[in-house]
Coordinates of C-alpha atoms in Angstrom, one line a residue:
M1 CA 0.0 0.0 0.0
A2 CA 3.1 2.3 -0.1
G3 CA 2.4 5.1 -2.5
K4 CA -1.4 4.5 -2.1
F5 CA -2.4 4.8 1.5
Y6 CA 0.8 6.5 2.6
P7 CA 4.0 7.8 0.9
A8 CA 6.4 5.3 -0.6
D9 CA 9.4 7.6 0.1
S10 CA 10.8 6.9 3.5
S11 CA 11.7 10.5 4.3
E12 CA 8.3 11.8 3.2
L13 CA 6.6 9.0 5.2
R14 CA 8.7 9.7 8.4
N15 CA 8.0 13.4 8.1
M16 CA 4.3 12.8 7.7
T17 CA 3.9 10.5 10.8
E18 CA 6.1 12.8 12.9
K19 CA 4.1 15.9 11.8
Y20 CA 0.8 14.3 12.7
L21 CA 2.2 13.2 16.1
A22 CA 3.6 16.7 16.8
E23 CA 0.2 18.2 16.1
V24 CA -1.4 16.2 18.9
P25 CA -1.9 18.4 21.9
T26 CA -0.6 17.2 25.3
L27 CA -2.9 14.4 26.3
P28 CA -4.0 13.7 29.9
P29 CA -1.9 10.8 31.3
I30 CA -3.4 7.3 31.4
D31 CA -3.6 6.4 35.1
G32 CA -3.0 2.7 34.5
K33 CA -2.1 0.1 32.0
I34 CA -2.9 0.4 28.3
I35 CA -4.6 -2.9 27.1
A36 CA -5.7 -1.9 23.6
I37 CA -6.0 1.0 21.2
L38 CA -8.6 1.6 18.5
V39 CA -7.4 3.4 15.3
P40 CA -8.7 4.1 11.8
H41 CA -7.1 2.7 8.6
A42 CA -7.9 5.1 5.7
G43 CA -5.3 6.9 3.7
Y44 CA -3.0 8.9 5.9
I45 CA -4.1 12.3 4.5
Y46 CA -7.6 11.6 5.8
S47 CA -7.3 9.5 8.9
G48 CA -3.7 10.1 10.0
P49 CA -4.4 13.2 12.1
V50 CA -6.9 11.1 14.1
A51 CA -4.8 8.0 14.4
A52 CA -1.9 10.0 15.7
Y53 CA -3.9 10.6 19.0
A54 CA -3.8 7.0 19.9
Y55 CA -0.2 6.4 18.7
R56 CA 1.0 9.4 20.7
L57 CA 0.0 7.6 23.9
L58 CA 2.3 4.6 23.1
E59 CA 5.4 6.7 23.3
N60 CA 7.6 5.8 26.3
H61 CA 5.2 3.0 27.5
G62 CA 7.7 0.2 26.8
I63 CA 5.5 -1.6 24.3
R64 CA 7.3 -4.6 22.7
N65 CA 4.4 -6.5 21.0
V66 CA 1.3 -5.4 19.2
I67 CA -1.6 -7.8 18.3
L68 CA -3.1 -6.2 15.3
C69 CA -6.8 -7.1 14.6
G70 CA -8.7 -6.0 11.6
P71 CA -11.3 -7.0 8.9
S72 CA -10.8 -8.5 5.5
H73 CA -11.8 -5.9 2.8
Q74 CA -10.7 -7.8 -0.4
Y75 CA -10.8 -11.6 0.3
G76 CA -13.7 -13.6 1.5
F77 CA -13.0 -16.5 3.9
R78 CA -14.2 -18.1 7.1
G79 CA -12.3 -17.8 10.3
L80 CA -9.1 -15.8 11.1
S81 CA -5.8 -15.6 9.4
I82 CA -2.5 -15.0 11.2
Y83 CA 0.2 -13.9 8.7
G84 CA 3.1 -15.2 10.8
P85 CA 5.2 -16.8 12.3
G86 CA 8.4 -16.6 10.4
I87 CA 7.2 -13.7 8.2
Q88 CA 8.6 -10.2 8.0
W89 CA 6.5 -7.2 7.1
K90 CA 8.1 -4.4 5.1
T91 CA 7.3 -0.7 4.9
P92 CA 9.5 2.2 3.6
L93 CA 10.6 2.6 7.2
G94 CA 12.1 -0.9 7.4
L95 CA 11.2 -4.4 8.4
V96 CA 8.9 -5.6 11.2
N97 CA 9.2 -9.1 12.6
C98 CA 6.3 -11.2 13.8
N99 CA 6.3 -12.5 17.4
D100 CA 6.6 -16.2 16.5
S101 CA 5.6 -17.6 19.9
L102 CA 2.4 -15.5 20.1
C103 CA 1.5 -16.3 16.5
D104 CA 2.0 -20.0 17.1
A105 CA -0.1 -19.8 20.3
L106 CA -3.0 -18.3 18.3
L107 CA -2.7 -20.8 15.5
K108 CA -2.9 -23.6 18.0
S109 CA -5.9 -22.1 19.8
G110 CA -8.6 -23.5 17.5
K111 CA -9.5 -24.6 14.0
S112 CA -10.7 -21.0 13.2
F113 CA -7.1 -19.9 13.0
A114 CA -4.9 -20.5 9.9
V115 CA -2.2 -18.8 7.8
I116 CA -4.1 -17.6 4.7
P117 CA -1.8 -15.5 2.5
Q118 CA -4.6 -14.3 0.2
A119 CA -6.3 -12.6 3.1
H120 CA -3.3 -10.3 3.5
A121 CA -2.1 -9.9 -0.1
Q122 CA -4.1 -6.7 -0.9
E123 CA -5.3 -5.9 2.6
H124 CA -4.4 -2.4 4.0
C125 CA -6.0 -2.3 7.4
L126 CA -3.0 -3.8 9.3
E127 CA -0.2 -2.6 7.1
V128 CA -1.1 1.1 7.4
Q129 CA -0.6 0.9 11.2
L130 CA 3.1 -0.2 10.9
P131 CA 4.7 3.2 9.9
F132 CA 3.0 4.8 12.9
L133 CA 4.3 2.0 15.2
Q134 CA 7.7 2.3 13.6
T135 CA 7.8 5.9 14.5
V136 CA 6.7 5.7 18.2
L137 CA 8.2 2.4 19.2
N138 CA 11.9 1.4 19.2
H139 CA 11.9 -2.3 19.1
F140 CA 8.6 -4.2 18.6
E141 CA 7.1 -7.3 17.0
I142 CA 3.6 -7.9 15.7
V143 CA 0.9 -10.5 15.6
P144 CA -1.2 -9.8 12.5
V145 CA -4.8 -11.1 12.7
I146 CA -7.4 -10.6 9.9
M147 CA -11.0 -11.7 10.4
G148 CA -13.0 -13.2 7.6
Y149 CA -16.8 -13.3 7.6
P150 CA -17.9 -11.6 10.8
D151 CA -20.2 -14.3 12.1
P152 CA -20.9 -14.8 15.9
S153 CA -18.8 -17.9 16.2
T154 CA -15.7 -16.2 14.7
I155 CA -16.1 -13.3 17.1
D156 CA -16.3 -15.7 20.0
D157 CA -13.3 -17.6 18.7
L158 CA -11.1 -14.5 18.6
D159 CA -12.4 -13.3 21.9
H160 CA -11.6 -16.6 23.7
A161 CA -8.2 -17.0 22.0
L162 CA -7.1 -13.5 23.0
Q163 CA -8.4 -14.1 26.6
N164 CA -6.4 -17.3 26.8
L165 CA -3.3 -15.8 25.2
K166 CA -0.6 -15.2 27.8
F167 CA 1.2 -11.9 27.5
D168 CA 2.6 -9.3 29.8
S169 CA 2.3 -5.6 30.2
T170 CA 4.7 -5.0 27.2
T171 CA 2.0 -6.3 24.8
I172 CA -1.1 -4.5 23.6
M173 CA -4.0 -5.3 21.3
L174 CA -4.9 -3.0 18.4
I175 CA -8.3 -2.6 16.7
S176 CA -8.1 -1.3 13.1
T177 CA -11.5 0.1 12.0
D178 CA -13.1 2.9 10.1
W179 CA -16.6 3.9 11.1
Q180 CA -19.7 5.0 9.1
H181 CA -19.1 5.2 5.4
Y182 CA -20.2 7.8 2.9
R183 CA -23.1 9.4 4.8
P184 CA -23.7 13.1 5.5
A185 CA -21.6 14.1 8.4
A186 CA -24.6 15.0 10.6
T187 CA -26.1 11.5 10.0
G188 CA -22.8 9.7 10.4
A189 CA -21.9 11.4 13.6
K190 CA -25.1 10.2 15.3
M191 CA -24.3 6.6 14.3
D192 CA -20.7 6.9 15.4
S193 CA -21.6 8.5 18.7
L194 CA -23.8 5.5 19.5
G195 CA -20.9 3.1 18.9
M196 CA -18.5 5.3 20.9
K197 CA -20.9 5.2 23.8
C198 CA -20.8 1.4 23.7
L199 CA -17.0 1.6 24.0
E200 CA -17.1 4.1 26.8
N201 CA -19.6 2.0 28.7
L202 CA -17.5 -1.2 28.1
N203 CA -20.5 -2.8 26.5
P204 CA -19.4 -5.1 23.7
G205 CA -22.8 -6.8 23.7
A206 CA -24.7 -3.6 22.9
L207 CA -22.1 -2.8 20.2
E208 CA -22.5 -6.2 18.6
R209 CA -26.3 -5.7 18.7
Y210 CA -26.2 -2.2 17.1
L211 CA -23.9 -3.5 14.4
E212 CA -26.3 -6.3 13.6
E213 CA -29.2 -3.8 13.5
K214 CA -27.0 -1.4 11.3
R215 CA -27.5 1.4 13.8
V216 CA -23.7 1.5 14.1
E217 CA -21.4 1.0 11.1
M218 CA -17.8 -0.1 11.5
C219 CA -15.9 -2.1 8.8
G220 CA -13.9 -3.5 11.7
G221 CA -16.8 -3.9 14.0
A222 CA -16.6 -7.6 14.6
P223 CA -12.9 -7.5 15.6
A224 CA -13.7 -4.5 17.8
V225 CA -16.3 -6.5 19.7
A226 CA -13.9 -9.5 20.2
V227 CA -11.0 -7.3 21.3
L228 CA -13.2 -5.3 23.7
K229 CA -14.5 -8.5 25.3
A230 CA -11.0 -9.8 25.7
A231 CA -9.7 -6.5 27.0
I232 CA -12.4 -6.5 29.7
A233 CA -11.5 -10.1 30.6
K234 CA -7.9 -8.9 31.0
G235 CA -8.8 -6.1 33.4
A236 CA -9.9 -3.2 31.3
N237 CA -12.2 -0.9 33.2
R238 CA -12.0 2.4 31.2
V239 CA -12.2 3.5 27.6
K240 CA -11.3 7.0 26.6
I241 CA -12.2 8.5 23.2
L242 CA -9.2 10.5 22.3
R243 CA -10.3 12.0 19.0
Y244 CA -13.3 11.8 16.6
G245 CA -13.3 13.2 13.0
D246 CA -14.3 12.4 9.5
S247 CA -12.9 12.7 6.0
G248 CA -14.8 16.0 5.5
D249 CA -12.5 17.7 8.0
I250 CA -9.8 17.4 5.3
T251 CA -11.8 17.7 2.1
G252 CA -14.3 20.3 3.3
D253 CA -17.1 18.2 1.8
K254 CA -19.5 17.1 4.6
S255 CA -22.1 15.7 2.3
S256 CA -20.5 12.2 2.1
V257 CA -17.9 11.3 4.8
V258 CA -16.2 8.4 6.5
G259 CA -15.9 8.5 10.3
Y260 CA -12.6 8.0 12.2
V261 CA -12.1 7.3 15.9
A262 CA -9.0 7.1 18.1
A263 CA -9.5 5.5 21.5
V264 CA -7.6 3.8 24.3
I265 CA -8.9 0.8 26.3
Y266 CA -7.1 0.5 29.7
R267 CA -7.1 -0.6 33.3
S268 CA -7.4 2.5 35.5
E269 CA -5.5 2.3 38.8
S270 CA -8.0 4.7 40.3
E271 CA -10.8 2.2 39.7
K272 CA -9.2 -0.2 42.2
K273 CA -10.4 1.6 45.3
D274 CA -13.0 -0.2 47.4
P275 CA -16.6 0.7 46.6
A276 CA -18.8 2.3 49.2
P277 CA -21.1 -0.1 51.2
G278 CA -23.9 -1.4 49.0
E279 CA -22.2 -0.2 45.8
T280 CA -20.4 -2.1 43.0
S281 CA -17.4 -0.7 41.2
K282 CA -17.7 -0.1 37.4
S283 CA -15.2 -2.9 36.7
E284 CA -16.9 -5.4 39.0
S285 CA -20.3 -4.6 37.5
T286 CA -19.0 -5.1 34.0
K287 CA -17.4 -8.4 34.9
A288 CA -20.6 -9.5 36.6
A289 CA -22.6 -8.6 33.5
I290 CA -20.2 -10.6 31.3
S291 CA -20.3 -13.5 33.6
N292 CA -24.1 -13.4 33.8
N293 CA -24.3 -13.2 30.0
K294 CA -22.0 -16.2 29.5
E295 CA -23.2 -18.4 32.2
T296 CA -27.0 -17.9 32.2
A297 CA -28.0 -17.1 28.6
G298 CA -30.3 -19.9 27.4
K299 CA -30.6 -21.7 30.7
F300 CA -34.1 -20.4 31.5
N301 CA -36.6 -22.5 33.3
L302 CA -39.5 -20.2 32.9
N303 CA -42.5 -21.0 35.1
A304 CA -46.1 -19.8 34.4
A305 CA -45.5 -16.7 36.6
N306 CA -42.3 -15.7 34.7
K307 CA -44.1 -16.0 31.4
A308 CA -47.1 -14.0 32.6
D309 CA -44.7 -11.3 33.8
L310 CA -42.9 -11.1 30.5
L311 CA -46.1 -10.8 28.5
K312 CA -47.3 -8.1 30.9
I313 CA -43.9 -6.3 30.5
A314 CA -44.2 -6.5 26.7
R315 CA -47.7 -5.1 26.6
E316 CA -47.1 -2.3 29.2
S317 CA -43.9 -1.3 27.3
I318 CA -45.9 -0.8 24.1
I319 CA -48.7 1.1 25.9
G320 CA -46.2 3.3 27.7
Y321 CA -44.2 4.1 24.6
L322 CA -47.3 4.9 22.4
R323 CA -48.8 7.0 25.2
D324 CA -46.0 9.3 26.1
G325 CA -42.8 8.0 24.4
K326 CA -41.5 6.4 27.6
I327 CA -41.0 2.8 28.6
P328 CA -42.0 2.1 32.2
Q329 CA -39.6 0.8 34.8
F330 CA -40.2 -2.8 36.0
K331 CA -39.4 -4.6 39.2
V332 CA -38.8 -8.3 38.3
S333 CA -37.8 -11.6 39.9
Y334 CA -34.2 -12.8 39.9
D335 CA -35.0 -15.2 37.0
L336 CA -35.9 -12.4 34.7
Q337 CA -32.8 -10.5 35.5
K338 CA -30.6 -13.1 33.9
F339 CA -29.3 -12.1 30.5
G340 CA -31.4 -13.5 27.7
A341 CA -32.0 -13.3 23.9
A342 CA -35.6 -13.1 22.7
F343 CA -38.0 -12.2 19.9
V344 CA -41.4 -10.5 20.3
T345 CA -44.0 -11.2 17.7
L346 CA -47.1 -9.1 17.3
T347 CA -50.2 -10.3 15.3
E348 CA -53.6 -8.7 14.6
N349 CA -56.5 -10.8 13.5
D350 CA -54.0 -13.7 13.0
Q351 CA -51.9 -11.6 10.6
L352 CA -48.3 -10.6 11.4
R353 CA -48.0 -7.0 12.6
G354 CA -44.4 -6.9 13.7
C355 CA -41.5 -9.1 14.9
I356 CA -38.2 -7.9 16.3
G357 CA -35.6 -9.7 18.5
Y358 CA -32.0 -10.2 19.5
T359 CA -30.1 -13.4 18.8
T360 CA -27.5 -12.8 21.5
A361 CA -28.0 -12.2 25.2
V362 CA -26.8 -8.6 25.7
E363 CA -29.1 -7.4 28.5
P364 CA -31.4 -8.9 31.2
L365 CA -34.3 -10.9 29.7
Y366 CA -37.0 -8.6 30.9
A367 CA -35.2 -5.6 29.3
T368 CA -34.8 -7.5 26.1
V369 CA -38.5 -8.3 26.0
S370 CA -39.4 -4.7 26.8
T371 CA -37.2 -3.3 24.1
C372 CA -38.1 -5.8 21.4
A373 CA -41.8 -5.3 22.1
V374 CA -41.6 -1.6 21.4
Q375 CA -39.3 -2.1 18.4
A376 CA -41.7 -4.7 16.9
A377 CA -44.6 -2.2 17.4
V378 CA -42.9 0.9 15.9
N379 CA -39.7 -0.1 14.0
D380 CA -40.4 -3.2 11.9
P381 CA -39.7 -1.9 8.4
R382 CA -42.3 -4.2 6.9
F383 CA -45.2 -2.5 8.6
P384 CA -46.4 1.0 9.6
P385 CA -46.1 1.8 13.3
V386 CA -48.8 0.4 15.5
R387 CA -51.4 3.0 16.4
K388 CA -52.9 3.5 19.9
D389 CA -56.3 2.3 18.8
E390 CA -54.7 -1.0 17.7
I391 CA -53.2 -2.0 21.0
E392 CA -56.2 -3.9 22.2
K393 CA -56.3 -5.9 19.0
L394 CA -52.7 -7.1 19.3
H395 CA -51.8 -10.6 20.3
I396 CA -48.3 -10.9 21.8
E397 CA -46.0 -13.9 21.5
I398 CA -42.6 -14.2 23.0
S399 CA -39.8 -16.6 22.0
V400 CA -36.9 -16.8 24.5
L401 CA -33.9 -18.2 22.6
T402 CA -31.0 -20.5 23.5
P403 CA -27.5 -19.6 22.2
L404 CA -26.8 -20.2 18.5
Q405 CA -25.3 -23.6 17.7
K406 CA -23.3 -24.1 14.5
V407 CA -24.7 -26.7 12.1
D408 CA -22.2 -29.0 10.6
S409 CA -24.8 -31.3 8.9
I410 CA -28.4 -30.4 8.0
Q411 CA -29.3 -33.7 9.5
E412 CA -28.9 -32.0 12.9
I413 CA -31.9 -29.8 12.2
E414 CA -35.2 -30.9 13.7
I415 CA -38.5 -29.3 12.6
G416 CA -40.5 -28.0 15.5
R417 CA -37.5 -27.8 17.8
D418 CA -35.0 -25.7 15.9
G419 CA -35.0 -22.2 14.5
L420 CA -32.4 -21.3 11.8
M421 CA -30.0 -18.4 11.1
I422 CA -28.0 -18.4 7.9
F423 CA -25.0 -16.1 7.2
K424 CA -23.5 -15.6 3.7
G425 CA -21.2 -12.7 3.2
S426 CA -22.8 -9.6 4.7
R427 CA -26.3 -11.1 4.5
R428 CA -28.1 -13.0 7.2
G429 CA -31.6 -14.4 7.7
L430 CA -33.4 -15.8 10.7
L431 CA -36.7 -17.8 11.1
L432 CA -38.1 -18.9 14.5
P433 CA -38.8 -22.6 15.2
Q434 CA -42.6 -22.1 15.0
V435 CA -42.5 -20.8 11.4
A436 CA -41.6 -24.1 9.9
T437 CA -44.3 -25.8 12.0
D438 CA -47.0 -23.3 11.1
Y439 CA -46.3 -23.7 7.4
G440 CA -45.7 -27.4 7.4
W441 CA -42.2 -27.1 5.9
D442 CA -39.6 -29.9 5.7
I443 CA -35.9 -29.2 6.4
T444 CA -35.1 -28.3 2.8
K445 CA -38.0 -25.9 2.6
F446 CA -37.0 -24.4 5.9
L447 CA -33.5 -23.8 4.8
E448 CA -34.6 -22.3 1.5
E449 CA -37.0 -19.9 3.2
T450 CA -34.3 -18.8 5.6
C451 CA -32.1 -18.0 2.6
L452 CA -34.9 -16.0 1.0
K453 CA -35.3 -14.1 4.3
A454 CA -31.6 -13.2 4.0
G455 CA -32.1 -11.9 0.4
L456 CA -30.1 -14.9 -0.9
A457 CA -31.0 -17.5 -3.5
P458 CA -33.0 -20.4 -2.1
N459 CA -30.2 -23.0 -2.5
D460 CA -27.4 -20.7 -1.1
Y461 CA -27.5 -22.7 2.1
Q462 CA -25.4 -25.3 0.1
S463 CA -22.7 -22.8 -0.7
P464 CA -19.3 -23.4 1.0
D465 CA -19.4 -19.7 2.1
A466 CA -22.8 -20.1 3.9
I467 CA -22.8 -20.6 7.7
I468 CA -25.8 -22.2 9.3
Y469 CA -26.8 -21.9 13.0
R470 CA -29.7 -23.5 14.8
F471 CA -31.3 -22.5 18.1
Q472 CA -34.2 -23.5 20.3
A473 CA -36.8 -21.4 21.9
V474 CA -39.3 -21.3 24.8
I475 CA -42.4 -20.0 23.0
F476 CA -45.5 -18.6 24.8
G477 CA -48.2 -16.0 24.1
E478 CA -51.3 -14.3 25.4

């Protein structure tokens, strides 16, 4: 990418990186250990002034290893590619070695990891980080990780591998991502601010959900979710947004811009003080939420009272929102405070009126049901928003989902028990278990209809690039 994304002449390149770094104002010190940074990867003239804010922080921190994580822009593949060990990367500023032991450890961490040269041959998102690193660090090695199709299992695989990777305080992770693409600056800034708030709140679950819903746009969103999860597991308790900008800051054209963010993810020493009686520190509450999410999602044993409470929450949420734009607060039992994924389906005179849900457990079950009920009523793009005079005519059905399970053979699918989700490229489609039963479909028809729901050809489930998941659901209604 030398001569394209950054200068091919070494003197010009060194002058450019040093100029951008020198223009960064004095930043407040980070009161703790840097665990990861997030930087853009566009051409230097556009994103370099923003990226410099994160790289300026790395000066004099003794960083010796950088685990670079980014998305594949040019080559489609499943899993994750590590372009090492035994490989040197070259820029006009010199050679960069890979950390062979860390590369080997990731390659041995699961079948999702492999060395795929084609994934790196024309990929810019990691390469463009190297000249900045060569400018601010004296001696360092890299672990270059490119993610293929951003399906949930690949995100989990990267998260778990990074969590289990043993490294010391001289190693950091790096997220390479640009944000919203080619929108008016005012529109794009709203999307980007929602994603930045997820970072600041240390909420990778919400970020993943907003990416799925396309409320946030990041080309490196999936790696960002995985690295943020891993960083939290390694003790991160603070995220600081260092700089936000867009390409229009350089071109002067704000009608169509790309968003850029520089951020640092770190463990703040000031967060270690004991909380006041009855309170929980931010880091503890974050870890508790993650633990709750991992350990309890899909393990619901809902009794009749739980189901009645969830149906009441769904209806009262819709009523409250349509009445005054506010969702009521609810006091619920411990069972309903467990993190859970769910869909809420609305029908009127036996005709579908709206259906919205989450496939991953990112918040307590009762909150998921409350949010999805309102979204199904007012934001299902297939239908006009529900009117106040329709509320009494609505029938509410709730499907509480188990975690997604990857399908290796279609013989694993059972009609009446399983729902389906199919990923192929950037497209995905989901159908709940009851849909196949209601229409009397066999497995082939169910797969074909799920493909059509994703905007794919009916037989695309047979493609080697398609990834199929199944899940089960506890289904109940009014």
